[in-house]
Short mmCIF file of C-alpha atoms in Angstrom, two decimals:
data_model
loop_
_atom_site.label_atom_id
_atom_site.label_comp_id
_atom_site.label_asym_id
_atom_site.label_seq_id
_atom_site.Cartn_x
_atom_site.Cartn_y
_atom_site.Cartn_z
CA MET Y 198 0.04 0.03 -0.08
CA ALA Y 199 1.37 3.12 -0.92
CA LYS Y 200 1.58 6.26 1.42
CA ILE Y 201 -1.51 8.41 0.97
CA GLU Y 202 -0.89 12.68 1.71
CA LEU Y 203 -3.63 13.83 3.74
CA THR Y 204 -2.50 17.32 3.53
CA ARG Y 205 -2.97 17.57 0.16
CA ASN Y 206 -6.65 18.00 1.22
CA PRO Y 207 -6.99 21.65 1.95
CA PHE Y 208 -9.77 21.47 4.55
CA ILE Y 209 -7.57 18.74 6.28
CA LYS Y 210 -4.13 21.26 5.84
CA ASN Y 211 -5.60 24.07 6.98
CA MET Y 212 -7.62 23.04 9.74
CA LEU Y 213 -3.82 21.35 10.53
CA LYS Y 214 -1.90 25.19 10.24
CA SER Y 215 -4.55 27.37 12.08
CA ARG Y 216 -4.06 27.37 16.02
CA TYR Y 217 -7.52 27.92 16.61
CA PRO Y 218 -9.09 24.50 16.17
CA GLN Y 219 -5.70 22.73 18.45
CA LEU Y 220 -6.37 25.77 20.62
CA ALA Y 221 -10.12 25.02 21.42
CA VAL Y 222 -9.02 21.23 21.89
CA PHE Y 223 -6.86 22.29 24.22
CA ILE Y 224 -8.67 24.60 26.11
CA VAL Y 225 -11.39 21.98 27.01
CA MET Y 226 -8.81 19.21 27.46
CA LEU Y 227 -7.45 21.57 30.08
CA VAL Y 228 -10.06 22.28 31.58
CA GLY Y 229 -11.12 18.79 32.03
CA TYR Y 230 -7.85 18.15 33.60
CA ILE Y 231 -8.05 20.34 36.14
CA PHE Y 232 -11.46 19.40 37.00
CA ALA Y 233 -10.28 15.53 37.14
CA ILE Y 234 -7.33 16.46 39.43
CA LEU Y 235 -9.80 18.57 41.88
CA ALA Y 236 -12.07 15.83 41.72
CA GLY Y 237 -9.80 13.49 43.16
CA LEU Y 238 -8.65 15.89 45.75
CA ILE Y 239 -11.87 16.88 46.72
CA GLY Y 240 -14.71 14.14 45.48
CA THR Y 241 -15.55 11.16 46.71
CA PRO Y 242 -13.03 9.05 48.19
CA VAL Y 243 -15.21 5.90 46.61
CA GLY Y 244 -13.69 5.45 43.24
CA SER Y 245 -16.18 3.98 41.07
CA HIS Y 246 -18.09 7.17 41.72
CA ASN Y 247 -15.44 9.86 41.25
CA PHE Y 248 -14.74 11.70 37.55
CA SER Y 249 -11.11 11.38 38.26
CA ILE Y 250 -11.00 7.82 38.60
CA VAL Y 251 -13.65 6.86 36.09
CA PHE Y 252 -12.38 9.60 33.50
CA VAL Y 253 -8.80 8.98 33.57
CA TRP Y 254 -8.50 5.30 34.18
CA ILE Y 255 -11.41 3.84 31.99
CA ALA Y 256 -12.48 6.13 29.80
CA TRP Y 257 -9.31 7.75 28.74
CA TRP Y 258 -6.93 4.66 28.70
CA ALA Y 259 -10.14 2.92 26.66
CA ILE Y 260 -9.34 5.61 24.12
CA LEU Y 261 -5.72 6.15 24.31
CA ILE Y 262 -4.75 2.22 23.86
CA LEU Y 263 -7.99 0.66 21.73
CA VAL Y 264 -8.41 4.04 19.25
CA ALA Y 265 -5.90 6.78 19.58
CA VAL Y 266 -2.30 4.33 19.90
CA PRO Y 267 -3.05 2.31 17.38
CA PHE Y 268 -4.60 4.71 15.12
CA PHE Y 269 -3.44 8.15 15.44
CA GLY Y 270 -0.14 6.97 17.23
CA ARG Y 271 1.41 10.56 19.33
CA GLY Y 272 -2.22 12.02 18.20
CA TRP Y 273 -3.29 11.82 21.84
CA CYS Y 274 0.04 14.18 22.75
CA ALA Y 275 -1.05 16.78 19.71
CA VAL Y 276 -4.11 17.53 22.60
CA CYS Y 277 -2.77 16.32 25.97
CA PRO Y 278 -2.83 19.41 28.28
CA ILE Y 279 -0.29 18.52 30.48
CA PRO Y 280 3.18 20.68 28.73
CA LEU Y 281 0.24 23.47 27.71
CA PRO Y 282 0.34 25.60 30.92
CA GLY Y 283 4.41 24.90 30.96
CA GLU Y 284 4.95 25.74 27.32
CA TRP Y 285 2.85 29.12 27.65
CA LEU Y 286 4.78 30.77 29.88
CA GLN Y 287 7.86 29.12 28.73
CA ARG Y 288 6.93 30.72 25.50
CA GLY Y 289 4.91 34.13 26.87
CA ALA Y 290 2.33 33.49 24.36
CA VAL Y 291 -0.57 30.98 23.81
CA LEU Y 292 -0.24 31.83 19.95
CA SER Y 293 2.23 33.10 17.57
CA PRO Y 294 5.80 33.99 18.80
CA PRO Y 295 5.89 37.06 20.76
CA ASP Y 296 8.27 40.15 20.33
CA LYS Y 297 10.29 40.02 23.01
CA ARG Y 298 10.41 36.38 24.74
CA PRO Y 299 10.10 36.22 28.31
CA LYS Y 300 13.84 35.24 30.31
CA TRP Y 301 13.76 32.01 31.50
CA LEU Y 302 16.73 29.38 32.02
CA ASN Y 303 15.84 27.65 28.59
CA LEU Y 304 19.01 24.81 28.98
CA CYS Y 305 19.27 21.93 27.11
CA VAL Y 306 18.56 19.11 28.60
CA PRO Y 307 22.11 17.14 29.51
CA LYS Y 308 23.01 14.30 27.34
CA PHE Y 309 22.98 11.73 30.08
CA PHE Y 310 19.52 11.94 29.98
CA ARG Y 311 18.70 12.21 26.34
CA ASN Y 312 16.86 8.86 25.93
CA ILE Y 313 14.01 7.05 27.35
CA TRP Y 314 15.37 5.97 30.81
CA LEU Y 315 13.80 8.38 32.86
CA GLN Y 316 10.07 7.90 31.35
CA ASN Y 317 10.73 4.26 31.72
CA ILE Y 318 11.53 4.87 35.31
CA SER Y 319 8.52 6.97 35.72
CA PHE Y 320 6.77 4.09 34.50
CA LEU Y 321 7.82 1.71 36.59
CA LEU Y 322 6.95 3.97 39.24
CA LEU Y 323 3.34 4.65 38.67
CA ALA Y 324 3.03 0.71 37.58
CA LEU Y 325 4.55 -0.36 40.98
CA PHE Y 326 1.99 1.61 42.87
CA SER Y 327 -0.97 1.46 40.32
CA THR Y 328 -3.45 -0.61 42.24
CA VAL Y 329 -3.52 2.00 44.80
CA LEU Y 330 -3.29 4.83 41.65
CA LEU Y 331 -6.11 3.23 40.01
CA THR Y 332 -8.64 2.84 42.81
CA THR Y 333 -7.80 5.86 45.22
CA PRO Y 334 -9.35 9.06 44.22
CA ASN Y 335 -7.01 11.32 45.85
CA ILE Y 336 -3.98 9.58 44.96
CA THR Y 337 -4.59 9.82 41.02
CA GLY Y 338 -5.28 13.51 42.07
CA ILE Y 339 -1.99 14.38 43.60
CA ILE Y 340 -0.49 12.25 40.17
CA LEU Y 341 -1.96 14.44 37.74
CA ALA Y 342 -1.12 17.74 39.74
CA VAL Y 343 2.59 16.27 39.93
CA MET Y 344 2.52 16.02 36.43
CA LEU Y 345 1.15 19.51 35.97
CA PHE Y 346 3.24 20.98 37.70
CA GLY Y 347 6.41 19.16 36.93
CA SER Y 348 5.67 19.47 33.39
CA ILE Y 349 5.63 23.86 34.18
CA GLY Y 350 8.77 23.56 36.18
CA LEU Y 351 10.67 21.44 34.10
CA SER Y 352 9.87 24.65 30.69
CA THR Y 353 11.21 26.86 33.00
CA ILE Y 354 14.59 25.15 33.21
CA PHE Y 355 14.69 23.28 29.97
CA GLU Y 356 13.80 24.63 26.74
CA ARG Y 357 11.46 23.32 24.78
CA ARG Y 358 9.02 19.83 26.29
CA ALA Y 359 11.33 18.61 28.10
CA PHE Y 360 8.74 16.93 30.44
CA CYS Y 361 7.03 15.21 27.30
CA ARG Y 362 10.42 14.02 25.59
CA TYR Y 363 12.18 12.68 28.68
CA LEU Y 364 9.87 12.20 31.57
CA CYS Y 365 6.27 11.66 30.96
CA PRO Y 366 5.28 7.58 31.73
CA VAL Y 367 2.79 7.91 28.91
CA GLY Y 368 4.63 9.38 26.40
CA GLY Y 369 7.27 7.01 26.57
CA PHE Y 370 5.38 3.71 25.69
CA ILE Y 371 3.20 6.23 23.09
CA GLY Y 372 6.48 6.86 21.45
CA LEU Y 373 6.87 3.07 21.42
CA TYR Y 374 3.56 1.93 19.94
CA SER Y 375 3.40 5.17 17.91
CA GLN Y 376 5.48 3.21 15.38
CA THR Y 377 3.01 0.64 14.79
CA ALA Y 378 0.42 3.59 13.85
CA PRO Y 379 -0.93 4.20 9.96
CA ILE Y 380 -0.18 7.73 10.56
CA GLU Y 381 2.99 9.65 10.25
CA LEU Y 382 4.52 13.20 9.63
CA ARG Y 383 7.82 13.33 7.46
CA ILE Y 384 9.04 15.62 5.01
CA LYS Y 385 8.01 15.57 1.13
CA ASP Y 386 11.39 16.65 -0.54
CA LYS Y 387 14.97 15.74 1.34
CA GLN Y 388 16.79 17.74 -0.93
CA MET Y 389 14.44 21.16 0.46
CA CYS Y 390 15.41 20.64 3.63
CA VAL Y 391 19.04 20.19 3.05
CA LYS Y 392 18.94 23.53 1.04
CA CYS Y 393 16.54 25.45 3.65
CA GLU Y 394 18.17 28.08 5.15
CA GLY Y 395 17.93 28.96 9.21
CA LYS Y 396 15.39 25.34 9.26
CA PRO Y 397 12.76 27.21 11.16
CA CYS Y 398 10.94 24.17 11.38
CA TYR Y 399 13.43 23.59 14.54
CA ASN Y 400 14.70 26.93 15.06
CA GLY Y 401 10.82 28.84 14.75
CA SER Y 402 10.18 31.89 13.04
CA ALA Y 403 7.48 34.15 13.13
CA ASN Y 404 4.84 31.76 12.33
CA GLY Y 405 5.31 29.28 14.66
CA TYR Y 406 7.89 27.66 17.64
CA GLY Y 407 10.90 25.69 16.45
CA CYS Y 408 10.14 22.27 17.26
CA PRO Y 409 8.50 21.51 20.77
CA TRP Y 410 10.01 18.07 20.90
CA ASP Y 411 13.44 18.99 19.97
CA VAL Y 412 13.59 17.09 16.39
CA PHE Y 413 14.62 18.08 13.36
CA PRO Y 414 12.02 16.83 10.64
CA GLY Y 415 13.99 16.73 7.77
CA GLY Y 416 15.70 13.87 9.68
CA LEU Y 417 12.79 11.89 10.58
CA THR Y 418 12.56 8.23 10.26
CA LYS Y 419 10.18 7.09 12.71
CA ASN Y 420 7.37 8.06 14.59
CA THR Y 421 8.74 7.31 17.89
CA TYR Y 422 9.73 11.35 18.68
CA CYS Y 423 7.11 13.18 17.22
CA GLY Y 424 4.54 14.71 18.94
CA LEU Y 425 2.42 15.66 16.03
CA CYS Y 426 2.04 19.17 17.68
CA MET Y 427 2.13 20.65 13.78
CA GLU Y 428 4.30 23.46 14.48
CA CYS Y 429 6.53 22.48 11.52
CA ILE Y 430 3.57 22.59 9.09
CA ARG Y 431 3.25 26.08 10.33
CA THR Y 432 6.74 27.05 9.90
CA CYS Y 433 7.87 25.49 6.86
CA PRO Y 434 8.51 27.86 4.06
CA HIS Y 435 8.37 25.31 1.26
CA ASP Y 436 5.35 23.63 2.28
CA ASN Y 437 7.48 20.36 2.61
CA ILE Y 438 5.49 18.90 5.39
CA ALA Y 439 3.06 15.94 5.28
CA ILE Y 440 0.57 14.22 7.33
CA ASN Y 441 0.55 10.63 5.65
CA LEU Y 442 -1.39 7.48 5.72
CA ARG Y 443 0.50 4.68 5.40
CA PRO Y 444 0.83 0.99 6.23
CA PHE Y 445 0.55 -0.21 10.07
CA SER Y 446 3.97 -0.86 12.19
CA ALA Y 447 6.01 0.89 8.63
CA ASP Y 448 8.38 1.98 11.09
CA LEU Y 449 9.27 -1.33 12.59
CA ALA Y 450 10.62 -2.64 8.99
CA LYS Y 451 14.27 -0.83 9.93
CA PRO Y 452 14.69 -2.41 13.79
CA SER Y 453 15.49 0.02 16.26
CA THR Y 454 19.36 0.34 17.68
CA ARG Y 455 18.81 1.62 21.13
CA THR Y 456 18.93 -0.28 24.11
CA ASP Y 457 16.42 2.04 26.10
CA GLU Y 458 13.69 1.92 23.21
CA ALA Y 459 14.67 -2.11 23.68
CA PHE Y 460 13.80 -2.47 27.24
CA LYS Y 461 10.72 -0.19 27.12
CA ALA Y 462 9.27 -3.04 24.74
CA PHE Y 463 10.15 -5.50 27.74
CA ILE Y 464 8.78 -3.16 29.89
CA MET Y 465 5.31 -2.74 28.33
CA LEU Y 466 5.01 -6.54 27.63
CA GLY Y 467 5.85 -7.71 31.06
CA SER Y 468 3.92 -4.67 32.84
CA SER Y 469 0.51 -5.86 31.22
CA MET Y 470 0.87 -9.42 31.83
CA ILE Y 471 1.74 -8.58 35.36
CA TYR Y 472 -1.33 -6.80 35.76
CA ALA Y 473 -3.53 -9.11 33.57
CA GLY Y 474 -3.17 -11.76 36.39
CA VAL Y 475 -2.78 -9.51 39.30
CA LEU Y 476 -6.12 -7.29 38.28
CA LEU Y 477 -7.70 -9.83 36.59
CA GLY Y 478 -6.91 -13.02 38.32
CA PRO Y 479 -8.25 -14.98 40.67
CA TRP Y 480 -5.31 -14.55 42.79
CA GLY Y 481 -6.14 -12.33 45.93
CA ALA Y 482 -2.74 -12.57 47.45
CA PHE Y 483 -1.42 -11.38 44.58
CA LYS Y 484 -3.90 -8.09 44.84
CA ASP Y 485 -3.53 -7.69 48.35
CA ALA Y 486 0.72 -7.59 47.66
CA ALA Y 487 -0.05 -4.92 45.19
CA TYR Y 488 -2.28 -2.96 46.96
CA TYR Y 489 -0.68 -2.45 50.88
CA VAL Y 490 2.29 -0.20 49.59
CA GLY Y 491 4.87 -0.77 52.08
CA SER Y 492 4.26 -3.90 53.35
CA SER Y 493 6.42 -6.38 53.10
CA ALA Y 494 4.08 -8.57 51.09
CA TRP Y 495 4.80 -5.50 48.30
CA PHE Y 496 8.36 -5.19 48.54
CA ILE Y 497 8.23 -8.78 47.66
CA TYR Y 498 5.64 -8.00 44.78
CA ALA Y 499 7.77 -4.91 43.86
CA ILE Y 500 10.87 -7.14 43.25
CA ILE Y 501 8.93 -9.93 41.75
CA PHE Y 502 7.93 -7.35 39.04
CA LEU Y 503 11.20 -5.65 38.16
CA ALA Y 504 12.57 -9.25 38.17
CA ILE Y 505 9.97 -10.42 35.67
CA ILE Y 506 10.51 -7.16 33.40
CA PHE Y 507 14.15 -6.76 33.81
CA VAL Y 508 15.55 -10.25 34.56
CA ILE Y 509 13.05 -13.46 33.35
CA LEU Y 510 12.13 -12.06 30.31
CA PRO Y 511 15.02 -10.54 28.87
CA GLY Y 512 17.03 -13.53 30.26
CA PHE Y 513 14.86 -15.89 28.24
CA PHE Y 514 14.95 -13.80 25.32
CA ILE Y 515 18.63 -13.73 25.29
CA LEU Y 516 18.90 -17.21 25.99
CA GLY Y 517 16.96 -17.60 22.79
CA ILE Y 518 18.89 -15.78 20.82
CA LEU Y 519 22.66 -16.74 22.28
CA LYS Y 520 23.50 -19.25 19.91
CA THR Y 521 22.41 -17.74 16.56
CA ASN Y 522 24.60 -17.15 13.57
CA SER Y 523 25.03 -13.55 12.96
CA THR Y 524 27.84 -10.82 12.52
CA LEU Y 525 26.50 -8.86 15.17
CA SER Y 526 27.14 -8.77 18.82
CA LEU Y 527 24.52 -10.10 21.39
CA LYS Y 528 23.53 -6.69 22.29
CA GLN Y 529 23.29 -5.47 18.75
CA ARG Y 530 20.95 -8.59 17.80
CA PHE Y 531 18.74 -7.92 20.97
CA VAL Y 532 18.32 -4.63 20.59
CA SER Y 533 17.27 -5.11 17.08
CA LEU Y 534 15.51 -7.93 17.36
CA ALA Y 535 13.39 -6.75 20.83
CA THR Y 536 11.36 -4.66 17.88
CA ALA Y 537 9.30 -7.31 17.69
CA LEU Y 538 7.53 -7.33 20.82
CA ILE Y 539 6.42 -3.50 20.11
CA PRO Y 540 2.77 -5.14 18.00
CA LEU Y 541 3.07 -7.93 20.65
CA GLY Y 542 2.94 -5.74 23.91
CA LEU Y 543 -0.03 -3.56 21.79
CA MET Y 544 -1.74 -5.96 21.82
CA PHE Y 545 -1.58 -7.64 25.29
CA TRP Y 546 -2.66 -4.50 26.23
CA VAL Y 547 -5.45 -3.88 24.17
CA ALA Y 548 -6.93 -7.46 25.21
CA PHE Y 549 -5.90 -6.73 28.92
CA SER Y 550 -7.70 -3.32 28.43
CA LEU Y 551 -10.45 -4.75 26.83
CA SER Y 552 -11.17 -6.70 30.13
CA PHE Y 553 -11.41 -3.80 32.62
CA VAL Y 554 -12.78 -0.89 30.24
CA LEU Y 555 -15.96 -3.23 28.89
CA THR Y 556 -16.55 -4.37 32.89
CA ASN Y 557 -16.02 -0.80 34.21
CA ALA Y 558 -17.76 1.25 31.20
CA SER Y 559 -21.08 1.66 33.20
CA TYR Y 560 -19.46 4.23 35.56
CA ILE Y 561 -19.23 6.43 32.93
CA LEU Y 562 -22.36 7.59 32.28
CA ALA Y 563 -22.76 7.45 36.33
CA SER Y 564 -20.22 9.48 36.91
CA LEU Y 565 -21.00 12.14 34.29
CA SER Y 566 -23.91 12.40 36.24
CA ASP Y 567 -22.61 12.70 39.48
CA PRO Y 568 -18.64 13.57 39.00
CA LEU Y 569 -17.64 14.34 42.37
CA GLY Y 570 -19.88 12.00 44.33
CA LEU Y 571 -22.14 14.88 45.83
CA GLY Y 572 -25.08 13.16 44.85
CA TRP Y 573 -26.02 15.11 41.61
CA ASN Y 574 -27.94 13.58 38.98
CA LEU Y 575 -27.00 16.25 35.92
CA LEU Y 576 -28.21 13.99 33.50
CA GLY Y 577 -30.48 11.91 35.43
CA THR Y 578 -28.19 8.68 35.03
CA ALA Y 579 -26.21 8.71 38.90
CA ASN Y 580 -28.28 6.03 39.60
CA LEU Y 581 -27.74 3.45 36.78
CA PRO Y 582 -26.43 0.51 38.13
CA TRP Y 583 -23.09 -1.39 36.92
CA GLN Y 584 -23.30 -3.63 34.34
CA PRO Y 585 -20.89 -5.25 32.39
CA MET Y 586 -20.81 -4.54 28.66
CA LEU Y 587 -20.35 -7.10 25.60
CA THR Y 588 -19.39 -10.21 27.59
CA SER Y 589 -19.95 -12.29 25.27
CA ILE Y 590 -17.48 -10.96 22.73
CA LEU Y 591 -15.08 -9.85 25.01
CA ALA Y 592 -12.99 -13.58 25.23
CA PRO Y 593 -13.12 -13.85 21.34
CA ALA Y 594 -12.05 -10.44 21.34
CA GLN Y 595 -9.36 -10.45 23.76
CA THR Y 596 -8.16 -14.33 21.88
CA LEU Y 597 -8.61 -12.14 18.21
CA ALA Y 598 -6.00 -9.09 19.32
CA LEU Y 599 -3.71 -11.71 21.12
CA VAL Y 600 -3.30 -14.33 18.28
CA GLY Y 601 -3.09 -11.12 15.68
CA GLY Y 602 -0.44 -9.80 17.91
CA LEU Y 603 1.41 -12.97 17.91
CA ILE Y 604 1.28 -12.99 14.11
CA TRP Y 605 2.11 -9.23 13.66
CA SER Y 606 5.30 -10.11 16.14
CA VAL Y 607 6.21 -13.18 13.56
CA ARG Y 608 6.20 -10.84 10.70
CA THR Y 609 8.43 -8.03 12.51
CA SER Y 610 10.65 -10.32 14.08
CA GLN Y 611 11.25 -12.19 10.52
CA LYS Y 612 11.81 -8.77 9.00
CA ALA Y 613 13.83 -7.66 12.00
CA ALA Y 614 16.05 -10.70 11.57
CA ASN Y 615 16.54 -10.16 7.94
CA GLU Y 616 17.79 -6.95 8.50
CA ILE Y 617 20.15 -7.84 10.76
CA LYS Y 618 21.11 -11.16 8.94
CA THR Y 619 19.74 -13.85 11.64
CA SER Y 620 17.61 -15.92 12.83
CA SER Y 621 14.05 -15.69 13.62
CA THR Y 622 12.83 -18.60 15.57
CA PRO Y 623 13.53 -18.31 18.87
CA VAL Y 624 12.10 -14.97 19.11
CA ILE Y 625 9.15 -16.49 17.36
CA VAL Y 626 9.36 -19.11 19.99
CA PHE Y 627 8.99 -16.51 22.63
CA CYS Y 628 6.55 -14.33 21.77
CA PHE Y 629 4.25 -17.65 20.98
CA ILE Y 630 4.86 -19.02 24.75
CA ASN Y 631 4.28 -15.23 26.10
CA THR Y 632 1.13 -15.43 24.15
CA LEU Y 633 -0.12 -18.93 25.48
CA VAL Y 634 1.23 -17.17 29.02
CA MET Y 635 -1.52 -14.17 28.18
CA LEU Y 636 -3.99 -16.48 26.42
CA TRP Y 637 -3.72 -18.03 30.09
CA LEU Y 638 -3.97 -15.42 32.11
CA LEU Y 639 -6.91 -13.62 30.59
CA LEU Y 640 -9.30 -16.27 29.29
CA MET K 254 -0.65 42.27 22.21
CA LYS K 255 -2.65 41.11 19.36
CA ARG K 256 -6.67 40.87 20.20
CA SER K 257 -6.49 37.31 19.21
CA GLU K 258 -3.87 36.68 21.67
CA ILE K 259 -5.70 38.59 24.69
CA PHE K 260 -8.93 36.78 23.54
CA SER K 261 -7.04 33.08 24.10
CA ARG K 262 -5.47 34.13 27.02
CA PHE K 263 -8.92 35.61 28.45
CA LEU K 264 -10.47 31.54 27.49
CA ILE K 265 -7.74 30.02 29.02
CA THR K 266 -8.27 32.07 32.24
CA THR K 267 -12.29 31.42 32.36
CA GLY K 268 -12.12 27.69 31.71
CA ILE K 269 -9.35 27.38 34.77
CA PHE K 270 -11.49 29.44 37.41
CA LEU K 271 -14.50 27.31 36.23
CA ALA K 272 -12.76 24.47 36.79
CA VAL K 273 -11.38 25.09 39.65
CA GLY K 274 -14.41 27.36 41.04
CA VAL K 275 -17.42 24.98 40.36
CA PRO K 276 -15.96 22.23 42.00
CA LEU K 277 -14.74 24.27 44.93
CA PHE K 278 -18.51 25.74 45.25
CA PHE K 279 -20.33 22.59 45.43
CA TRP K 280 -17.67 20.63 47.80
CA SER K 281 -17.77 23.98 50.07
CA GLY K 282 -21.59 23.34 50.44
CA THR K 283 -20.97 19.05 50.92
CA PRO K 284 -21.02 19.34 54.96
CA LEU K 285 -24.24 21.38 54.15
CA ILE K 286 -25.89 19.13 52.20
CA HIS K 287 -25.02 16.01 54.57
CA ALA K 288 -26.04 18.27 58.04
CA ARG K 289 -29.32 18.88 55.87
CA MET K 290 -29.70 15.09 54.97
CA SER K 291 -29.42 14.04 58.71
CA GLU K 292 -31.67 16.83 60.18
CA ASN K 293 -34.32 15.15 57.64
CA GLY K 294 -33.53 11.58 59.40
CA GLY K 295 -30.37 10.43 57.28
#
């Protein structure tokens, strides 16, 4: 399938180039985000009746993992409200660049942190406390506030969107999985970028800001670090930026070369399996251990969690590829072949999320009618009884997602193995065993 | 400053005030609701 340039359509192009449609969405998102913080802090402590829990961990998560990431890649980052207050403060403007910029520190992020390890750590921190986070409104409110104020703080110290690029726990995995999405922002003509003076897409101009994600669009080959903010569409003087429709997982044809990204794939794969076991499984002791943060059982849970992600899964993977023939080092093979885990991990998350989203979706309407749990009934739906949805299709849909993910990963592993001239068999076996485990955990 | 910039800042400020003010307003009235409920027999 060839690429289709969506920005050829004048309506789409004008909508993306104008700041006003994006600003309208931003304001709605920011108001909703601040309301979620407040609801978490002052609303009912009953999670299933609090806007912050129901809208963040059920509605938003469902939209993110089932629709936004698989089909729009970093589409969520394009409308995410978290970096906005900090960015407006940093820029000294909401819309076009002002004549004088405010004097913030505007430092470069140190080279040591220019990777996604901090994002890996921040995700793991949230993951280890997730059972409390997912069920306790005031903890959710605090975490949302910390992310908002953390982003503001970083915007006053570092240039561009340092929080989104290097720290956001959600942005890390969205970036990884955005490589599978059928949408991309790319340049049309490389020579045009070579000749372009001043590189306004990166450095900014009177028409817009330099790339907030610290990416030079002329060198983009993957979706991972492009936040789809559309600034480069506004600043490019040669109309050389396009939004394309493309085949799924086009970015994965070239395997990754970065260890932080390879471990991100293991973190996401392992977390989805642990969540499936702890949150959906029949083992009460696991749930208790995960919930009672600070207890000795929780420390054991945390050690097992980290061991699965950093030792057991990568260990079996390395054992599998250890004896394969290749001119590349083991580390290079590990990093390249871990690319095959990206579609598998995404589909594991889809299958896992289907379970709890369909089980808990009926809370959404009730929460809309009484978002703080104060006894309101704005829409007349506050007293809707809890009812799992589409239970008859849940198991077939999960099986389809897992088997589809396995086939997708097998194809990706074959491409990655061809690229580095080695065998894909150990990776296929690894993916197959993990899929069986996930099927057992979910069904 | 351009009129569009002023209007955007006004919209954002209004939105933030509403997002913070409305829940706080109703929250501050919550003990009264509970008191009224208990006065009426719970």
